[in-house]
Amino acid sequence: MNFSKSIIGIAVATLFMVSCKNNNSKSDETATKSDAKKEIAAAVKPETASFTIDGMTCPEGCAKTIEKSLSEMDGVQNAKVDFDKKLATVNFDLDKLKSKDIVKAVEAIGDGQSYKVSNVKIGTK
């Protein structure tokens, strides 16, 4: 009986350790350097896209990784990902980027199969 409890305990602990798809294994020093804001030129044709992201399993690994990847895209002014609502909002320059490029970028993050985008809504900023 104790052996079974030990096996279950190990399995649960292992599940918690690998369930979050956080691919960010940088040291604090490296992360601080990369967190510096990039210079963002004013958008010539400002546009806003909001969409649902399915497949996120945690706010710190998944949502923050997606948000950071979107924020680093050329033409993106601002990106926010709300894990609880499964909602992303991206302000971008329509001269440099199209909404389908943003969708492709999100779906390509990680293994390319973890995240699925739906309910894309476009509206001027």
PDB file of C-alpha atoms in Angstrom:
ATOM      1  CA  MET A   1       0.000   0.000   0.000  1.00  0.00           C
ATOM      2  CA  ASN A   2       2.836   2.422   0.856  1.00  0.00           C
ATOM      3  CA  PHE A   3       4.547   1.529  -2.410  1.00  0.00           C
ATOM      4  CA  SER A   4       1.407   2.497  -4.372  1.00  0.00           C
ATOM      5  CA  LYS A   5       1.169   5.822  -2.523  1.00  0.00           C
ATOM      6  CA  SER A   6       4.823   6.534  -3.296  1.00  0.00           C
ATOM      7  CA  ILE A   7       4.347   5.799  -6.989  1.00  0.00           C
ATOM      8  CA  ILE A   8       1.246   8.020  -7.140  1.00  0.00           C
ATOM      9  CA  GLY A   9       3.092  10.804  -5.301  1.00  0.00           C
ATOM     10  CA  ILE A  10       6.004  10.643  -7.719  1.00  0.00           C
ATOM     11  CA  ALA A  11       3.642  10.626 -10.702  1.00  0.00           C
ATOM     12  CA  VAL A  12       1.749  13.687  -9.435  1.00  0.00           C
ATOM     13  CA  ALA A  13       4.986  15.575  -8.699  1.00  0.00           C
ATOM     14  CA  THR A  14       6.301  14.738 -12.164  1.00  0.00           C
ATOM     15  CA  LEU A  15       3.058  15.916 -13.758  1.00  0.00           C
ATOM     16  CA  PHE A  16       3.312  19.291 -12.023  1.00  0.00           C
ATOM     17  CA  MET A  17       6.917  19.730 -13.083  1.00  0.00           C
ATOM     18  CA  VAL A  18       6.291  19.088 -16.783  1.00  0.00           C
ATOM     19  CA  SER A  19       2.736  20.370 -17.245  1.00  0.00           C
ATOM     20  CA  CYS A  20       3.791  23.967 -17.790  1.00  0.00           C
ATOM     21  CA  LYS A  21       5.371  24.437 -21.202  1.00  0.00           C
ATOM     22  CA  ASN A  22       7.793  27.102 -20.044  1.00  0.00           C
ATOM     23  CA  ASN A  23      10.672  26.995 -22.490  1.00  0.00           C
ATOM     24  CA  ASN A  24      12.352  29.980 -20.851  1.00  0.00           C
ATOM     25  CA  SER A  25      15.355  28.628 -18.933  1.00  0.00           C
ATOM     26  CA  LYS A  26      17.456  31.793 -18.903  1.00  0.00           C
ATOM     27  CA  SER A  27      19.219  32.980 -15.804  1.00  0.00           C
ATOM     28  CA  ASP A  28      17.852  36.052 -14.008  1.00  0.00           C
ATOM     29  CA  GLU A  29      20.705  38.183 -15.348  1.00  0.00           C
ATOM     30  CA  THR A  30      20.086  37.184 -18.959  1.00  0.00           C
ATOM     31  CA  ALA A  31      16.325  37.624 -18.577  1.00  0.00           C
ATOM     32  CA  THR A  32      16.809  41.128 -17.182  1.00  0.00           C
ATOM     33  CA  LYS A  33      18.902  42.133 -20.189  1.00  0.00           C
ATOM     34  CA  SER A  34      16.375  40.735 -22.667  1.00  0.00           C
ATOM     35  CA  ASP A  35      13.434  42.357 -20.870  1.00  0.00           C
ATOM     36  CA  ALA A  36      14.642  45.802 -21.883  1.00  0.00           C
ATOM     37  CA  LYS A  37      11.979  47.502 -23.987  1.00  0.00           C
ATOM     38  CA  LYS A  38      12.670  47.753 -27.683  1.00  0.00           C
ATOM     39  CA  GLU A  39      12.259  51.115 -29.322  1.00  0.00           C
ATOM     40  CA  ILE A  40       8.868  51.198 -30.998  1.00  0.00           C
ATOM     41  CA  ALA A  41       8.211  53.607 -33.832  1.00  0.00           C
ATOM     42  CA  ALA A  42       4.724  55.045 -34.079  1.00  0.00           C
ATOM     43  CA  ALA A  43       2.466  52.902 -36.239  1.00  0.00           C
ATOM     44  CA  VAL A  44       1.659  54.343 -39.658  1.00  0.00           C
ATOM     45  CA  LYS A  45      -1.561  52.318 -39.874  1.00  0.00           C
ATOM     46  CA  PRO A  46      -2.460  51.299 -36.303  1.00  0.00           C
ATOM     47  CA  GLU A  47      -4.611  48.193 -36.001  1.00  0.00           C
ATOM     48  CA  THR A  48      -5.795  45.989 -33.148  1.00  0.00           C
ATOM     49  CA  ALA A  49      -6.395  42.246 -33.243  1.00  0.00           C
ATOM     50  CA  SER A  50      -7.940  40.241 -30.426  1.00  0.00           C
ATOM     51  CA  PHE A  51      -8.286  36.485 -30.428  1.00  0.00           C
ATOM     52  CA  THR A  52      -8.714  33.390 -28.302  1.00  0.00           C
ATOM     53  CA  ILE A  53      -5.745  31.087 -27.669  1.00  0.00           C
ATOM     54  CA  ASP A  54      -6.501  27.477 -26.744  1.00  0.00           C
ATOM     55  CA  GLY A  55      -3.832  25.144 -25.383  1.00  0.00           C
ATOM     56  CA  MET A  56      -2.262  27.348 -22.707  1.00  0.00           C
ATOM     57  CA  THR A  57      -1.671  25.437 -19.464  1.00  0.00           C
ATOM     58  CA  CYS A  58      -0.155  28.099 -17.205  1.00  0.00           C
ATOM     59  CA  PRO A  59       0.067  31.885 -16.929  1.00  0.00           C
ATOM     60  CA  GLU A  60       3.817  32.187 -16.390  1.00  0.00           C
ATOM     61  CA  GLY A  61       5.086  29.728 -18.975  1.00  0.00           C
ATOM     62  CA  CYS A  62       2.544  29.747 -21.766  1.00  0.00           C
ATOM     63  CA  ALA A  63       0.838  33.129 -21.616  1.00  0.00           C
ATOM     64  CA  LYS A  64       4.018  35.088 -20.869  1.00  0.00           C
ATOM     65  CA  THR A  65       5.973  33.237 -23.546  1.00  0.00           C
ATOM     66  CA  ILE A  66       3.315  34.023 -26.162  1.00  0.00           C
ATOM     67  CA  GLU A  67       3.080  37.647 -25.006  1.00  0.00           C
ATOM     68  CA  LYS A  68       6.851  38.077 -25.180  1.00  0.00           C
ATOM     69  CA  SER A  69       7.097  36.468 -28.622  1.00  0.00           C
ATOM     70  CA  LEU A  70       4.355  38.713 -29.976  1.00  0.00           C
ATOM     71  CA  SER A  71       5.894  41.828 -28.407  1.00  0.00           C
ATOM     72  CA  GLU A  72       9.205  41.112 -30.133  1.00  0.00           C
ATOM     73  CA  MET A  73       7.656  40.917 -33.612  1.00  0.00           C
ATOM     74  CA  ASP A  74       8.532  43.777 -35.953  1.00  0.00           C
ATOM     75  CA  GLY A  75       5.459  45.973 -36.267  1.00  0.00           C
ATOM     76  CA  VAL A  76       3.878  45.020 -32.943  1.00  0.00           C
ATOM     77  CA  GLN A  77       3.277  48.046 -30.736  1.00  0.00           C
ATOM     78  CA  ASN A  78       1.878  46.196 -27.729  1.00  0.00           C
ATOM     79  CA  ALA A  79       0.755  42.636 -26.905  1.00  0.00           C
ATOM     80  CA  LYS A  80      -1.182  41.383 -23.885  1.00  0.00           C
ATOM     81  CA  VAL A  81      -2.192  37.785 -23.173  1.00  0.00           C
ATOM     82  CA  ASP A  82      -4.785  37.088 -20.470  1.00  0.00           C
ATOM     83  CA  PHE A  83      -4.387  33.458 -19.381  1.00  0.00           C
ATOM     84  CA  ASP A  84      -7.662  33.306 -17.430  1.00  0.00           C
ATOM     85  CA  LYS A  85      -9.752  34.593 -20.353  1.00  0.00           C
ATOM     86  CA  LYS A  86      -7.581  32.841 -22.984  1.00  0.00           C
ATOM     87  CA  LEU A  87      -7.573  36.194 -24.752  1.00  0.00           C
ATOM     88  CA  ALA A  88      -4.786  38.011 -26.574  1.00  0.00           C
ATOM     89  CA  THR A  89      -4.884  41.622 -27.711  1.00  0.00           C
ATOM     90  CA  VAL A  90      -2.234  42.902 -30.085  1.00  0.00           C
ATOM     91  CA  ASN A  91      -1.757  46.468 -31.317  1.00  0.00           C
ATOM     92  CA  PHE A  92       0.276  46.476 -34.500  1.00  0.00           C
ATOM     93  CA  ASP A  93       1.204  48.448 -37.605  1.00  0.00           C
ATOM     94  CA  LEU A  94      -0.793  47.254 -40.596  1.00  0.00           C
ATOM     95  CA  ASP A  95       1.978  48.538 -42.886  1.00  0.00           C
ATOM     96  CA  LYS A  96       4.422  46.024 -41.402  1.00  0.00           C
ATOM     97  CA  LEU A  97       2.245  43.114 -40.319  1.00  0.00           C
ATOM     98  CA  LYS A  98      -1.041  41.385 -41.094  1.00  0.00           C
ATOM     99  CA  SER A  99      -3.305  39.667 -38.571  1.00  0.00           C
ATOM    100  CA  LYS A 100      -2.718  36.301 -40.257  1.00  0.00           C
ATOM    101  CA  ASP A 101       1.030  36.725 -39.577  1.00  0.00           C
ATOM    102  CA  ILE A 102       0.267  37.165 -35.875  1.00  0.00           C
ATOM    103  CA  VAL A 103      -1.945  34.054 -35.858  1.00  0.00           C
ATOM    104  CA  LYS A 104       0.767  32.008 -37.593  1.00  0.00           C
ATOM    105  CA  ALA A 105       3.370  33.243 -35.098  1.00  0.00           C
ATOM    106  CA  VAL A 106       1.267  32.209 -32.080  1.00  0.00           C
ATOM    107  CA  GLU A 107       0.493  28.781 -33.511  1.00  0.00           C
ATOM    108  CA  ALA A 108       4.198  28.227 -34.302  1.00  0.00           C
ATOM    109  CA  ILE A 109       5.363  28.884 -30.725  1.00  0.00           C
ATOM    110  CA  GLY A 110       6.657  25.849 -28.853  1.00  0.00           C
ATOM    111  CA  ASP A 111       6.205  22.627 -30.764  1.00  0.00           C
ATOM    112  CA  GLY A 112       3.918  24.213 -33.371  1.00  0.00           C
ATOM    113  CA  GLN A 113       0.915  22.176 -32.219  1.00  0.00           C
ATOM    114  CA  SER A 114       0.234  23.339 -28.666  1.00  0.00           C
ATOM    115  CA  TYR A 115      -1.617  26.592 -29.309  1.00  0.00           C
ATOM    116  CA  LYS A 116      -4.630  27.170 -31.543  1.00  0.00           C
ATOM    117  CA  VAL A 117      -5.990  30.621 -32.354  1.00  0.00           C
ATOM    118  CA  SER A 118      -9.702  31.268 -32.926  1.00  0.00           C
ATOM    119  CA  ASN A 119     -12.272  34.097 -32.836  1.00  0.00           C
ATOM    120  CA  VAL A 120      -9.954  36.634 -34.453  1.00  0.00           C
ATOM    121  CA  LYS A 121     -11.473  40.130 -34.315  1.00  0.00           C
ATOM    122  CA  ILE A 122      -9.891  43.090 -36.062  1.00  0.00           C
ATOM    123  CA  GLY A 123     -10.645  46.707 -35.179  1.00  0.00           C
ATOM    124  CA  THR A 124      -8.803  49.979 -35.609  1.00  0.00           C
ATOM    125  CA  LYS A 125      -6.905  51.118 -32.543  1.00  0.00           C
TER     126      LYS A 125
END
